[in-house]
Short mmCIF file of C-alpha atoms in Angstrom, two decimals:
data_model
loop_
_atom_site.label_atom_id
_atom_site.label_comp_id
_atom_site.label_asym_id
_atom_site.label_seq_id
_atom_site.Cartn_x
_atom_site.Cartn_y
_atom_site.Cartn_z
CA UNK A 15 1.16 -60.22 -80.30
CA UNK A 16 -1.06 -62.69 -79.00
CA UNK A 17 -3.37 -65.17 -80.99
CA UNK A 18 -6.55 -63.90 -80.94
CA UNK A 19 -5.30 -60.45 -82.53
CA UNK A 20 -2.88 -62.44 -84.81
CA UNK A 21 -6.36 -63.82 -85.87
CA UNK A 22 -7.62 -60.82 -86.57
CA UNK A 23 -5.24 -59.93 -88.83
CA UNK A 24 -5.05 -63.37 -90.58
CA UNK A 25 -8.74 -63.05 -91.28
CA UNK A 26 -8.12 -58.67 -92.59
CA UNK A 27 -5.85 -60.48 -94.96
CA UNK A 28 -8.43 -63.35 -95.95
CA UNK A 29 -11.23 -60.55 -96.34
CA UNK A 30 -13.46 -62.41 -94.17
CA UNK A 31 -14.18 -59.59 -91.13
CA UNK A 32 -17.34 -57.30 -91.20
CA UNK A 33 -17.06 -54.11 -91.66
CA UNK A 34 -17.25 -52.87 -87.83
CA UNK A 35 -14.18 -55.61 -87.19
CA UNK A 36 -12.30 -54.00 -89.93
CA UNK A 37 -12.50 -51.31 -88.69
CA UNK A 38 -10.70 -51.65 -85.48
CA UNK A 39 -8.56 -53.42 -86.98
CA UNK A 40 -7.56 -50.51 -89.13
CA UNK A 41 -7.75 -47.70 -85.78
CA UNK A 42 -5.37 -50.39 -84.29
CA UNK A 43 -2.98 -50.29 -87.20
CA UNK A 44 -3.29 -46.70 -87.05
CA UNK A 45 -1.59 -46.45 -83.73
CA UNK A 46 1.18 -48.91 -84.71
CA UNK A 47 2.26 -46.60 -87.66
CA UNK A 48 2.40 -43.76 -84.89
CA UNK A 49 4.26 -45.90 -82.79
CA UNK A 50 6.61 -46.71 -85.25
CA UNK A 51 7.04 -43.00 -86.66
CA UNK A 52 7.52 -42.01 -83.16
CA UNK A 53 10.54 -44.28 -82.46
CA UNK A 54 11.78 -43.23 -86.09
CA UNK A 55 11.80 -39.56 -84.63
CA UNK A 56 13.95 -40.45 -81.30
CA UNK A 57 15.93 -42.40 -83.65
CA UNK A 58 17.11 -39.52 -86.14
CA UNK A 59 17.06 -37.31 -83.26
CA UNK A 60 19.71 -39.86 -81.70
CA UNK A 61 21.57 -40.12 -85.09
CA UNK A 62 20.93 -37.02 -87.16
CA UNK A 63 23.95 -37.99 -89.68
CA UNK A 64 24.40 -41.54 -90.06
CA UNK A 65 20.73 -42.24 -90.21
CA UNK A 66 19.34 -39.51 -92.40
CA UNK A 67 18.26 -42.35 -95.43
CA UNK A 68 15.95 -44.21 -93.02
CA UNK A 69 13.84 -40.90 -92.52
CA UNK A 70 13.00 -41.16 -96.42
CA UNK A 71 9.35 -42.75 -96.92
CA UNK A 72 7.40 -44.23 -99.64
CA UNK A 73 4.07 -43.69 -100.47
CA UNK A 74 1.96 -46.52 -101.71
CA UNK A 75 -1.50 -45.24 -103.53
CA UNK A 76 -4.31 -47.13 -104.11
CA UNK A 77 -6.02 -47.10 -106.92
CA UNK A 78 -9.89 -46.99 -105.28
CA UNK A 79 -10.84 -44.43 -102.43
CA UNK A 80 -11.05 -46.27 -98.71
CA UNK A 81 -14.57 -47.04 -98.21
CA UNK A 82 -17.00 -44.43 -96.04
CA UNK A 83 -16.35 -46.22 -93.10
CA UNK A 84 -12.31 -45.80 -92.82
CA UNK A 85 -10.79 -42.72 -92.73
CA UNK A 86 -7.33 -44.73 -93.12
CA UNK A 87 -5.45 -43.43 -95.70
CA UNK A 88 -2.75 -45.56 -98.57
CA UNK A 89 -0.01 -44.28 -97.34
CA UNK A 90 2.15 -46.63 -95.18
CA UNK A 91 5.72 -46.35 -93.99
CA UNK A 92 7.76 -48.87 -93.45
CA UNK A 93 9.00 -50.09 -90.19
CA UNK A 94 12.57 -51.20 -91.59
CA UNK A 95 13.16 -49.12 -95.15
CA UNK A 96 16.21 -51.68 -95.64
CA UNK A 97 14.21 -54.41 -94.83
CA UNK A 98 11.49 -53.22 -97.33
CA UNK A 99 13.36 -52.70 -99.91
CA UNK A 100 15.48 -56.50 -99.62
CA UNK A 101 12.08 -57.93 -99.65
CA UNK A 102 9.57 -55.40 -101.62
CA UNK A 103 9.31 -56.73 -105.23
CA UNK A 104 9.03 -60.94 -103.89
CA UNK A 105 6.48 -59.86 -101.33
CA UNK A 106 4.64 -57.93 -103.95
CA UNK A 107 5.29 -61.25 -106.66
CA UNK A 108 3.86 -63.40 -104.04
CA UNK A 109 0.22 -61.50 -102.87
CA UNK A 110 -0.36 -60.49 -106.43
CA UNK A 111 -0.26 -64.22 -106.80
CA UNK A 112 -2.33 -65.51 -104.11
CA UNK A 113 -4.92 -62.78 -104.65
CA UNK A 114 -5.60 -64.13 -108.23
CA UNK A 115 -5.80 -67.27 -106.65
CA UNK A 116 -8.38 -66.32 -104.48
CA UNK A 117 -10.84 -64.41 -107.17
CA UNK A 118 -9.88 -67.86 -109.42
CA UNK A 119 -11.73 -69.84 -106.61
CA UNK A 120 -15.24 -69.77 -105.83
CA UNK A 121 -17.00 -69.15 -102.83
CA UNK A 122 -18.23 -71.96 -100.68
CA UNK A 123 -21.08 -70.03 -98.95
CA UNK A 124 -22.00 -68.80 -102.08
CA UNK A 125 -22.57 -72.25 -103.66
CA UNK A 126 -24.26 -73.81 -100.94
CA UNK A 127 -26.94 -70.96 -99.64
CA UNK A 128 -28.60 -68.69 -101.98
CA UNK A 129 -28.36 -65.45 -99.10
CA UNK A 130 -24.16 -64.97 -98.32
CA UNK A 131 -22.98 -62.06 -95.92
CA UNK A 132 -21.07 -59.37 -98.24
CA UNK A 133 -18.88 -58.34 -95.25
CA UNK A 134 -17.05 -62.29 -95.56
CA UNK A 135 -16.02 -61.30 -99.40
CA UNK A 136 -12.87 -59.69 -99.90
CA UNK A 137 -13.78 -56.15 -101.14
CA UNK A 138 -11.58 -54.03 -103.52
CA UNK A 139 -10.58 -51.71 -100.88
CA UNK A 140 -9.37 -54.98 -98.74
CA UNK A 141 -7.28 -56.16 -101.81
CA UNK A 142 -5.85 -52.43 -102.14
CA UNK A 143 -4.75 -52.34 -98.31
CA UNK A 144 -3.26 -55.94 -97.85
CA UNK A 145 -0.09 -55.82 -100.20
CA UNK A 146 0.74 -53.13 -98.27
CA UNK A 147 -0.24 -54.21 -94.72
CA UNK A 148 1.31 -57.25 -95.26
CA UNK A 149 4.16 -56.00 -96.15
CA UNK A 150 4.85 -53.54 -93.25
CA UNK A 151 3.22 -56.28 -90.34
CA UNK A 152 2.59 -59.60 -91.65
CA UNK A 153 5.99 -60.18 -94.31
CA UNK A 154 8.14 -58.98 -92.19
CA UNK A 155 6.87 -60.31 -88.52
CA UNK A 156 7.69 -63.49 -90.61
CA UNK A 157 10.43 -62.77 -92.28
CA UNK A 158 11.75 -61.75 -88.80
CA UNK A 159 11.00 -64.91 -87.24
CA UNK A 160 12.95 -66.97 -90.15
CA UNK A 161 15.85 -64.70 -89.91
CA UNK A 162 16.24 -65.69 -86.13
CA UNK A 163 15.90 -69.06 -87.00
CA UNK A 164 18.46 -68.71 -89.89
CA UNK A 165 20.95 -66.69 -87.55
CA UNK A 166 20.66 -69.43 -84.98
CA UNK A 167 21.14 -72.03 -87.36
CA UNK A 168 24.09 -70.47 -89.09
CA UNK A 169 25.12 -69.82 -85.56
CA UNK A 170 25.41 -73.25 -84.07
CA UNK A 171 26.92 -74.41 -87.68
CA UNK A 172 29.94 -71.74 -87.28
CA UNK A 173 30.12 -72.60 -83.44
CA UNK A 174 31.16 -76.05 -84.33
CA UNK A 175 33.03 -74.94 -87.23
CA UNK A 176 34.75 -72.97 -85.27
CA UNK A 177 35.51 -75.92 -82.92
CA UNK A 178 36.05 -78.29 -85.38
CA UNK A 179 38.86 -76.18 -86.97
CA UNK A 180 40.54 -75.39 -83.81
CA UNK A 181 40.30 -79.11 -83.25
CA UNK A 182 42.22 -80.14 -86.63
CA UNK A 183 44.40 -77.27 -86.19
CA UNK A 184 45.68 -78.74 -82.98
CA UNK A 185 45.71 -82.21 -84.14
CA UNK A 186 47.65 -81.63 -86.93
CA UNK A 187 50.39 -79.31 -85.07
CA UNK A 188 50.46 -82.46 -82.70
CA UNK A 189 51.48 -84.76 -85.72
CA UNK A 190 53.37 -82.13 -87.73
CA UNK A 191 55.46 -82.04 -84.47
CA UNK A 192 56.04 -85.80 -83.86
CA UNK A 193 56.83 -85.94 -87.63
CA UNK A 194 59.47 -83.37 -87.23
CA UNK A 195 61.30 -84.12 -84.48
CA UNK A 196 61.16 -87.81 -85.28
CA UNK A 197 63.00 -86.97 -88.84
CA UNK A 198 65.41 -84.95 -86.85
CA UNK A 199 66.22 -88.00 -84.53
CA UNK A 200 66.51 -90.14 -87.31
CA UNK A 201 69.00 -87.56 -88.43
CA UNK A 202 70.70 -86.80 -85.17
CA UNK A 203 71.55 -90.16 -84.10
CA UNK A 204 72.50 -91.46 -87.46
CA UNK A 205 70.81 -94.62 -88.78
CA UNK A 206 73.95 -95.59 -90.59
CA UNK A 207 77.14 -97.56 -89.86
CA UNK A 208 78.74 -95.72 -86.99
CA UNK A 209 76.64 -93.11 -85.94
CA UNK A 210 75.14 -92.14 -82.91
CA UNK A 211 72.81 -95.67 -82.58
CA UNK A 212 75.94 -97.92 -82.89
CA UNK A 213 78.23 -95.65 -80.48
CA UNK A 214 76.07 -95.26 -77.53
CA UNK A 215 74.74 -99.10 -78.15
CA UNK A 216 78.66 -99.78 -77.77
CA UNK A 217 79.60 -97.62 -75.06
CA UNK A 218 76.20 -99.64 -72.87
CA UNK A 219 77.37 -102.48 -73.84
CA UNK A 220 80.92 -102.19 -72.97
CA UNK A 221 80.00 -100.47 -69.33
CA UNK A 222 77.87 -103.56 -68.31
CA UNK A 223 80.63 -105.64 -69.33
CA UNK A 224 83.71 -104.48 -67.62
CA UNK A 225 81.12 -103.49 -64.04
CA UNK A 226 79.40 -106.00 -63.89
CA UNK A 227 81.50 -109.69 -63.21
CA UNK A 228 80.17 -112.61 -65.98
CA UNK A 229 77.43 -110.17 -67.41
CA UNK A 230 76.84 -109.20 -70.74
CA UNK A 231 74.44 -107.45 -72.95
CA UNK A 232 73.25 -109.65 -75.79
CA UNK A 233 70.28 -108.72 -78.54
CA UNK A 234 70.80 -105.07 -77.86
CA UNK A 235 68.54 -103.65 -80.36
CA UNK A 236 67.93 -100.03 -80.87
CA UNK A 237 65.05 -97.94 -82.22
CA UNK A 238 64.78 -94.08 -82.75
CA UNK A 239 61.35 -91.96 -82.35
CA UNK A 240 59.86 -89.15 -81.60
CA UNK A 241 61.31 -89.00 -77.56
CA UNK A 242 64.39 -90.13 -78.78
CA UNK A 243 66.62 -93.32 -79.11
CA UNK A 244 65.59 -96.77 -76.96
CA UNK A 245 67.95 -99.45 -76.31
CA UNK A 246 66.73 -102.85 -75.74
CA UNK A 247 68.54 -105.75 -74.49
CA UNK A 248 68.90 -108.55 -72.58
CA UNK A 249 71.79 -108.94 -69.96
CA UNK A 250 72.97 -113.13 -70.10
CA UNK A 251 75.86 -114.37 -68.27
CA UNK A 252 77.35 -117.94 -68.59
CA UNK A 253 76.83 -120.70 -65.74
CA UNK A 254 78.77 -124.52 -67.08
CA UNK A 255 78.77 -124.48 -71.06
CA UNK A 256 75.38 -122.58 -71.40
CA UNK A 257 74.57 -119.10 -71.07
CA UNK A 258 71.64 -117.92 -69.22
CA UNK A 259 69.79 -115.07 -69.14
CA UNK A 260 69.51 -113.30 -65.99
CA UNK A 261 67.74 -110.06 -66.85
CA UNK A 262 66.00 -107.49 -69.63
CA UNK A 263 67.68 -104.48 -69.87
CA UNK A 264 66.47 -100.74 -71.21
CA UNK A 265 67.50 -97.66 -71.53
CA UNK A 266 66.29 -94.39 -72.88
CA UNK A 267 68.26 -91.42 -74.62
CA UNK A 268 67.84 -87.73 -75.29
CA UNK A 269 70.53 -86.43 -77.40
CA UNK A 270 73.42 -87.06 -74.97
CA UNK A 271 71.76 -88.42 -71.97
CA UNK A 272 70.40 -91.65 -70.75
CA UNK A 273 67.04 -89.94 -69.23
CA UNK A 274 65.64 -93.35 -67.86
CA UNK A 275 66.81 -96.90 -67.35
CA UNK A 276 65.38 -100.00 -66.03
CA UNK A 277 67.08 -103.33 -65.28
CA UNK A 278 64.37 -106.05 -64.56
CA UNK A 279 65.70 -109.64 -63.28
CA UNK A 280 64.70 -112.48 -64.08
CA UNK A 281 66.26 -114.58 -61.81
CA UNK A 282 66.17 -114.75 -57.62
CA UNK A 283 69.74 -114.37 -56.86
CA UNK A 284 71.45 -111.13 -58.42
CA UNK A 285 74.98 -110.30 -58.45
CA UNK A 286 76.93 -109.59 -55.10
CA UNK A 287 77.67 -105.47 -54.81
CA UNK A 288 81.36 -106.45 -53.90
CA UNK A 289 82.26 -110.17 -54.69
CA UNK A 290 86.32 -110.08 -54.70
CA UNK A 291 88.16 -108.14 -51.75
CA UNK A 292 91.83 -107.07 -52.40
CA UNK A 293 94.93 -108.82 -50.62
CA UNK A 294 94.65 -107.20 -47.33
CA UNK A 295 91.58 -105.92 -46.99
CA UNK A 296 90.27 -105.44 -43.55
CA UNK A 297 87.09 -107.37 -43.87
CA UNK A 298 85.85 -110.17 -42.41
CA UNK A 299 86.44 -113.68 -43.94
CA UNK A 300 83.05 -115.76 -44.79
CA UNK A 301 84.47 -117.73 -47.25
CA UNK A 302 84.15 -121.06 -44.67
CA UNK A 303 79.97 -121.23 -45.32
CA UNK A 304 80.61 -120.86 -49.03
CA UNK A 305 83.42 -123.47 -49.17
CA UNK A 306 80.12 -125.57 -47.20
CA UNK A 307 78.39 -125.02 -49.73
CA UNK A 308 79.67 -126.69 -52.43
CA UNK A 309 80.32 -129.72 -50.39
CA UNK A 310 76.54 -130.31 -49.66
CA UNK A 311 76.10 -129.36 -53.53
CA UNK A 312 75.61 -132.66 -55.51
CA UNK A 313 78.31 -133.71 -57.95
CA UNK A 314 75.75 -133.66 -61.37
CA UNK A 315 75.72 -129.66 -60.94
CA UNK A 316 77.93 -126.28 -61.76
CA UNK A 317 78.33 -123.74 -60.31
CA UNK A 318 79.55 -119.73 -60.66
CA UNK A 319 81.98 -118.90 -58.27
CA UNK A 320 83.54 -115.65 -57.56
CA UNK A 321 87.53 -116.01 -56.51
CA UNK A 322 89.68 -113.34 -54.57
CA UNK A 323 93.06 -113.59 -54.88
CA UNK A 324 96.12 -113.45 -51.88
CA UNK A 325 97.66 -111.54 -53.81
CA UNK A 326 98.07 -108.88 -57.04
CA UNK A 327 98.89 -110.37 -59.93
CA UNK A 328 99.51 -109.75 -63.65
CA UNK A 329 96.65 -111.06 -66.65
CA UNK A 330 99.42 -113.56 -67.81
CA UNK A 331 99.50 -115.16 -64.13
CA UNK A 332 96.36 -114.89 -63.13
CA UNK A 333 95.08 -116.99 -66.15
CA UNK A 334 97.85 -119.30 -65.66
CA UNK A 335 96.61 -120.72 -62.37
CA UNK A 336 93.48 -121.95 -64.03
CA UNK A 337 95.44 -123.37 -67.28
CA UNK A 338 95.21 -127.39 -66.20
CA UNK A 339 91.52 -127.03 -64.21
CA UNK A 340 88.26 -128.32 -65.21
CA UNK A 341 86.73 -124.68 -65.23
CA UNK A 342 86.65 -121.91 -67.41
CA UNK A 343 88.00 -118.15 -66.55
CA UNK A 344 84.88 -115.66 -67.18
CA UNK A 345 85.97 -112.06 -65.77
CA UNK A 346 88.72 -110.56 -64.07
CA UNK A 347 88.71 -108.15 -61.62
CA UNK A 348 91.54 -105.37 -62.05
CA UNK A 349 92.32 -102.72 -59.65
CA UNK A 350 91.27 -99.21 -59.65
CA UNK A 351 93.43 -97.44 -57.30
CA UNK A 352 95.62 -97.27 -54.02
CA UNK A 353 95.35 -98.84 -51.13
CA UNK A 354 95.51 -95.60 -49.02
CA UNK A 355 91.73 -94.87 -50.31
CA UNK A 356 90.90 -98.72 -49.93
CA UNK A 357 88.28 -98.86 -47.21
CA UNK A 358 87.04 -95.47 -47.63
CA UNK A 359 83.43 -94.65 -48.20
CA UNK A 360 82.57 -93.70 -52.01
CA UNK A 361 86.26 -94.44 -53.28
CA UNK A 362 86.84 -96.02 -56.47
CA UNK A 363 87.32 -99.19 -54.48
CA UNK A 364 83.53 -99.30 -53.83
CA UNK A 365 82.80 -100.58 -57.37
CA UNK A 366 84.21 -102.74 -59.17
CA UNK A 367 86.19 -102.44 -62.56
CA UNK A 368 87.46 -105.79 -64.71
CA UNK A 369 87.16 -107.14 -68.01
CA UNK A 370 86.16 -110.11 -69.36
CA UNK A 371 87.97 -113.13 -70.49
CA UNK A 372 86.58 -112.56 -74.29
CA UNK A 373 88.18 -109.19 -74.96
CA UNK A 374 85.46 -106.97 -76.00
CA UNK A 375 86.09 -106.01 -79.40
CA UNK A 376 85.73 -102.66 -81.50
CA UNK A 377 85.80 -100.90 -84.75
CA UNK A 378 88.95 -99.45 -83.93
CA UNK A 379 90.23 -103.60 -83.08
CA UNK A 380 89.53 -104.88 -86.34
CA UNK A 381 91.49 -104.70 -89.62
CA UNK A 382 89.86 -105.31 -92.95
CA UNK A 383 90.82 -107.91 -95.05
CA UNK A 384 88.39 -107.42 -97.66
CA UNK A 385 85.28 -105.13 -98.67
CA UNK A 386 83.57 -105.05 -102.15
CA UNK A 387 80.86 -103.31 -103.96
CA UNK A 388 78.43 -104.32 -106.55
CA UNK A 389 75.64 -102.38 -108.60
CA UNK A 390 72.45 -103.40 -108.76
CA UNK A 391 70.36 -101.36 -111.04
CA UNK A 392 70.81 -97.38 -111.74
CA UNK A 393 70.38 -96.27 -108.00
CA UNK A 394 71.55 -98.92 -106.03
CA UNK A 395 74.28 -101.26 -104.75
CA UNK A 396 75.63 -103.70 -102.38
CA UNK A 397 78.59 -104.18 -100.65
CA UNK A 398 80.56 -106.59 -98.67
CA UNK A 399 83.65 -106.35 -96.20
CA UNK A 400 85.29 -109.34 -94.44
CA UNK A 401 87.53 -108.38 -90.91
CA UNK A 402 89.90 -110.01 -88.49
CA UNK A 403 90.73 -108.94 -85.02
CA UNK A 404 93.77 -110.04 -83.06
CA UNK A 405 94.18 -113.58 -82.07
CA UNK A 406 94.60 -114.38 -78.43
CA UNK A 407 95.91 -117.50 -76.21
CA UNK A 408 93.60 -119.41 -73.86
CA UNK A 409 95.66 -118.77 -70.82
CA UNK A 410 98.23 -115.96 -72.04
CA UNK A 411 98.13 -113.21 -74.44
CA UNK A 412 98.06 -110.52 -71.63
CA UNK A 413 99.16 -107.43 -73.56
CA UNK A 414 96.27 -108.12 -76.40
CA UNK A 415 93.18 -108.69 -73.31
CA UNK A 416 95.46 -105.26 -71.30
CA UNK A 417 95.33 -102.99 -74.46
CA UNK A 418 91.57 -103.86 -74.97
CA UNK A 419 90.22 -103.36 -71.81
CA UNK A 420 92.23 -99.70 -71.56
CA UNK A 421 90.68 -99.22 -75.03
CA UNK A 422 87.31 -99.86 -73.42
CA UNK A 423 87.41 -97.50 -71.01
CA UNK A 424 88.63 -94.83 -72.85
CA UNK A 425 85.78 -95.26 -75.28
CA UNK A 426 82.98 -94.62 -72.40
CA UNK A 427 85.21 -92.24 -70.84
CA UNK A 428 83.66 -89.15 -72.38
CA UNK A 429 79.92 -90.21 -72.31
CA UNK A 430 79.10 -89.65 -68.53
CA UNK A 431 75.72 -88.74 -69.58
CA UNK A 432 75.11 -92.17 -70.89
CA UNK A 433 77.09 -93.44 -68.06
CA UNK A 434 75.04 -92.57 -65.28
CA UNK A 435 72.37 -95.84 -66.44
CA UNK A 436 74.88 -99.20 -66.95
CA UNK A 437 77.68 -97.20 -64.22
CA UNK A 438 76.49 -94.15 -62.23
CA UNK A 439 79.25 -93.19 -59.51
CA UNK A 440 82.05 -94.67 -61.26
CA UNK A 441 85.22 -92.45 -61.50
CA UNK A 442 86.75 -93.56 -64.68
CA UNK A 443 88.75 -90.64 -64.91
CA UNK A 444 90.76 -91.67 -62.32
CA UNK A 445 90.66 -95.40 -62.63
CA UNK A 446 92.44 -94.79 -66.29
CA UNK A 447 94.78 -92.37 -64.94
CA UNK A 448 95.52 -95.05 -62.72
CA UNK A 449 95.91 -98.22 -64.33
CA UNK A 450 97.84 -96.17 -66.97
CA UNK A 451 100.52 -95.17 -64.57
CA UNK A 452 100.59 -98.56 -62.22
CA UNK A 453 99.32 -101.41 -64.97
CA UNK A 454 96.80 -104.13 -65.10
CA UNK A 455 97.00 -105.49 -61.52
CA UNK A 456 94.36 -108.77 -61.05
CA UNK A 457 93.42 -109.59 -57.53
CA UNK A 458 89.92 -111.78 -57.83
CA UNK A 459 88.44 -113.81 -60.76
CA UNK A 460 84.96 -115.42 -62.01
CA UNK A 461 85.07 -118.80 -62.95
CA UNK A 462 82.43 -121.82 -63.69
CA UNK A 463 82.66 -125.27 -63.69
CA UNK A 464 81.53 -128.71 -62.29
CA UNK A 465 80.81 -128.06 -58.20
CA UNK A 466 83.46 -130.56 -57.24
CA UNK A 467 85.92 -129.05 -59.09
CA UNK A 468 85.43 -125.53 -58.06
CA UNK A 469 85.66 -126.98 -54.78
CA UNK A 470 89.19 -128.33 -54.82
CA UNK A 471 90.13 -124.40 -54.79
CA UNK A 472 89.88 -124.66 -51.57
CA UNK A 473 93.62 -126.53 -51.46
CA UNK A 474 94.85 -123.66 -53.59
CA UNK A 475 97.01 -121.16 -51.44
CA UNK A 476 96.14 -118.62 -54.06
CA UNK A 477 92.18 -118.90 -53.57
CA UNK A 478 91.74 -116.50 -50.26
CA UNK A 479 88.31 -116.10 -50.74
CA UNK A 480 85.43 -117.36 -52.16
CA UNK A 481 81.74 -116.40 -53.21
CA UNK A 482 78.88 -118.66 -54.98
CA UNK A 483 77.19 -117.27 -57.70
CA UNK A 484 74.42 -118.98 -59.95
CA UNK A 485 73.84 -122.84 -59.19
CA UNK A 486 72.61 -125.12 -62.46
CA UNK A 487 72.01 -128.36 -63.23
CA UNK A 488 75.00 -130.43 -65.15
CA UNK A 489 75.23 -128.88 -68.15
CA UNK A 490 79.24 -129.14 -68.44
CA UNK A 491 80.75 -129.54 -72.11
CA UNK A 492 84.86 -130.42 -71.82
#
């Protein structure tokens, strides 16, 4: 419909054409009713059954005769009968309305010139035909145009509806899901006394400690989410009368299996991969630099020095030979198997196995002396428990430090999985098979001290090998 017809009919409605323009508007109308009756036919020929209430019509009779000049007859059909009917009794409301309006108002040609053209007045037969032209062609053209708009409108609003729902849907599966398995963490590891947290803590711990010569894990701290449990520590050893720390230590756990672990020094010079070598061991003897060492080492320093022995020897003896010396013992090296497998590749000779000269001490070490409980309020109480573990010499007590240490390993024994990130590769299987058949054998120790002193070792028939460790300023408590 373009604007100048659209004008046309704005100005049919308004009453203001002559009666030759009125005309043709009315022949043009004319042919839209037969164009709509026509598609109305090849639509109930199309659907004969399901459409048979749109071929009812209405008939809408003025109450004056069409004028001399139109042969256009009262009777109009509606383009959309459902349509019509939604909207028939507001349209009718609202150009009863604005027709009264428009006989309420006066004419503005007629006040200003005495001569006005009767053609520009809206005529009875013009008010008869415009409810229902308006209706069929005007109403609902509009209407038409505001339900597209509406539709549109409603559209965009449900498209982001629709997005915004899938949106929160997803986002709160996400957290329902990290809220869930988080509370079954919490559950599956155990946040009290001796559950899954304090095991595996222990069983890292005690790994580091008997592998790895005058290292420990201090501060380890443990914290469960949603990936599982994270253990944080930080791996110290002792150089004179202070310890030191050497390196931050983590490790991460799902259900039964360290999945990732990460050891991040802090220090330039790490530990040697094989300090001590066994009485006869076919390697080569360097021990004449590091005995060079220490003499060009000034005497207001200590030292960490690793010491292999000339021969096997049992916990009781080995610690003896250190009993009068300005040093302290810090790990022993114990070992793991035969010599027939001794310089073969991947044996359990390749790694080392020891324990350290403060027995590492467990739940299953300790003996309670005392435990009590007090209530505090309806729902709650506290409780106390005082323990003791065994008692052991400075240089003796060899059966106490040889119980522990099998202890030790049979506790990490079963959890390989956790294994593989303090000790991957060790066979502790057959270390404990071994050491239960043979016994405790020693054949190297760690030991600190003033330089000087770790340098008369070198006298000692017993010393047939030496490596330096860690190198600190004095710092040497007797």
């Amino acid at each position: 419909m373009n604007d100048s017809f659209r004008q046309k009919l704005q100005d049919y409605y308004d009453g203001k054409l002559s009666e030759e323009q009125r005309t043709e508007v009315e022949q043009e109308l004319d042919k839209l009713e037969q164009y709509q009756q026509y598609i109305d036919e090849q639509l109930d020929r199309d659907q004969p059954h399901t459409n048979d209430h749109l071929n009812q019509t209405k008939h809408y009779t003025n109450d004056q005769q069409p004028n001399e000049h139109s042969q256009h007859t009262d009777t109009d059909e509606p383009l959309n009968q459902a349509h019509f009917e939604q909207h028939e009794d507001t349209e009718e409301l609202l150009n009863e309305e604005k027709y009264r309006n428009i006989e309420a108002q006066p004419n503005p040609q007629t006040q200003h010139s005495p001569t006005t053209d009767t053609s520009a007045q809206p005529s009875p037969e013009n008010k008869a035909i415009k409810p229902a032209f308006m209706r069929r062609y005007g109403q609902l053209y509009m209407d038409d145009r505001i339900d597209q708009k509406k539709i549109r409108r409603i559209m965009r609003r449900s498209k982001w509806r629709s997005r915004s729902g899938t949106a929160g849907i997803v986002i709160g599966a996400f957290f329902a899901f990290i809220f869930v398995c988080t509370i079954f963490n919490i559950f599956f590891y155990g946040i009290q006394e001796g559950g899954r947290i304090d095991t595996y803590r222990d069983v890292i711990r005690s790994a580091i400690a008997v592998t790895q010569p005058n290292v420990s894990l201090e501060s380890a701290g443990a914290n469960v989410d949603t990936t599982g449990l994270h253990i944080k520590g930080a791996m110290e050893k002792q150089i004179g009368s202070s310890r030191v720390k050497i390196a931050d230590y983590t490790v991460d756990i799902s259900f039964n299996f360290a999945r990732t672990y990460n050891t991040d020094w802090l220090v330039e010079v790490t530990p040697p991969p094989l300090p001590f070598q066994p009485p006869g061991a076919d390697v080569s003897n360097d021990s004449a630099a590091a005995w060079k060492r220490l003499e060009h080492l000034p005497e207001g320093t200590v030292v960490e020095a690793y010491i292999s022995f000339d021969q096997y020897y049992s916990t009781d003896q080995a610690l003896q030979l250190f009993k009068d010396k300005k040093m302290k013992p810090l790990w022993l090296a114990v070992r793991p198997g035969s010599e027939a497998d001794m310089n073969e590749p991947g044996s359990r000779w390749s790694y080392m196995i020891g324990f350290p000269y403060d027995p590492i001490w467990h739940d299953s070490d300790r003996t309670l002396l005392h435990q009590s409980e007090e209530k505090i309020g309806w729902f709650s109480s506290t409780s106390s428990s005082s323990y003791s573990y065994p008692n052991v010499q400075a240089y003796g007590s060899g059966d106490i430090r040889n119980k522990n240490f099998l202890n030790t390993l049979r506790l990490i024994q079963p959890y390989k999985g956790i294994l593989r990130a303090p000790a991957p590769f060790y066979d502790f299987d057959g270390i404990i098979h071994y050491i239960e058949q043979n016994g405790v054998q020693i054949y190297g120790i760690t030991v600190t001290g003033p330089t000087k002193e770790v340098l008369k070792l070198k006298k000692e028939p017993f010393a047939s090998r030496i490596q330096i460790g860690e190198v600190r300023l004095w710092n040497w408590e007797e």
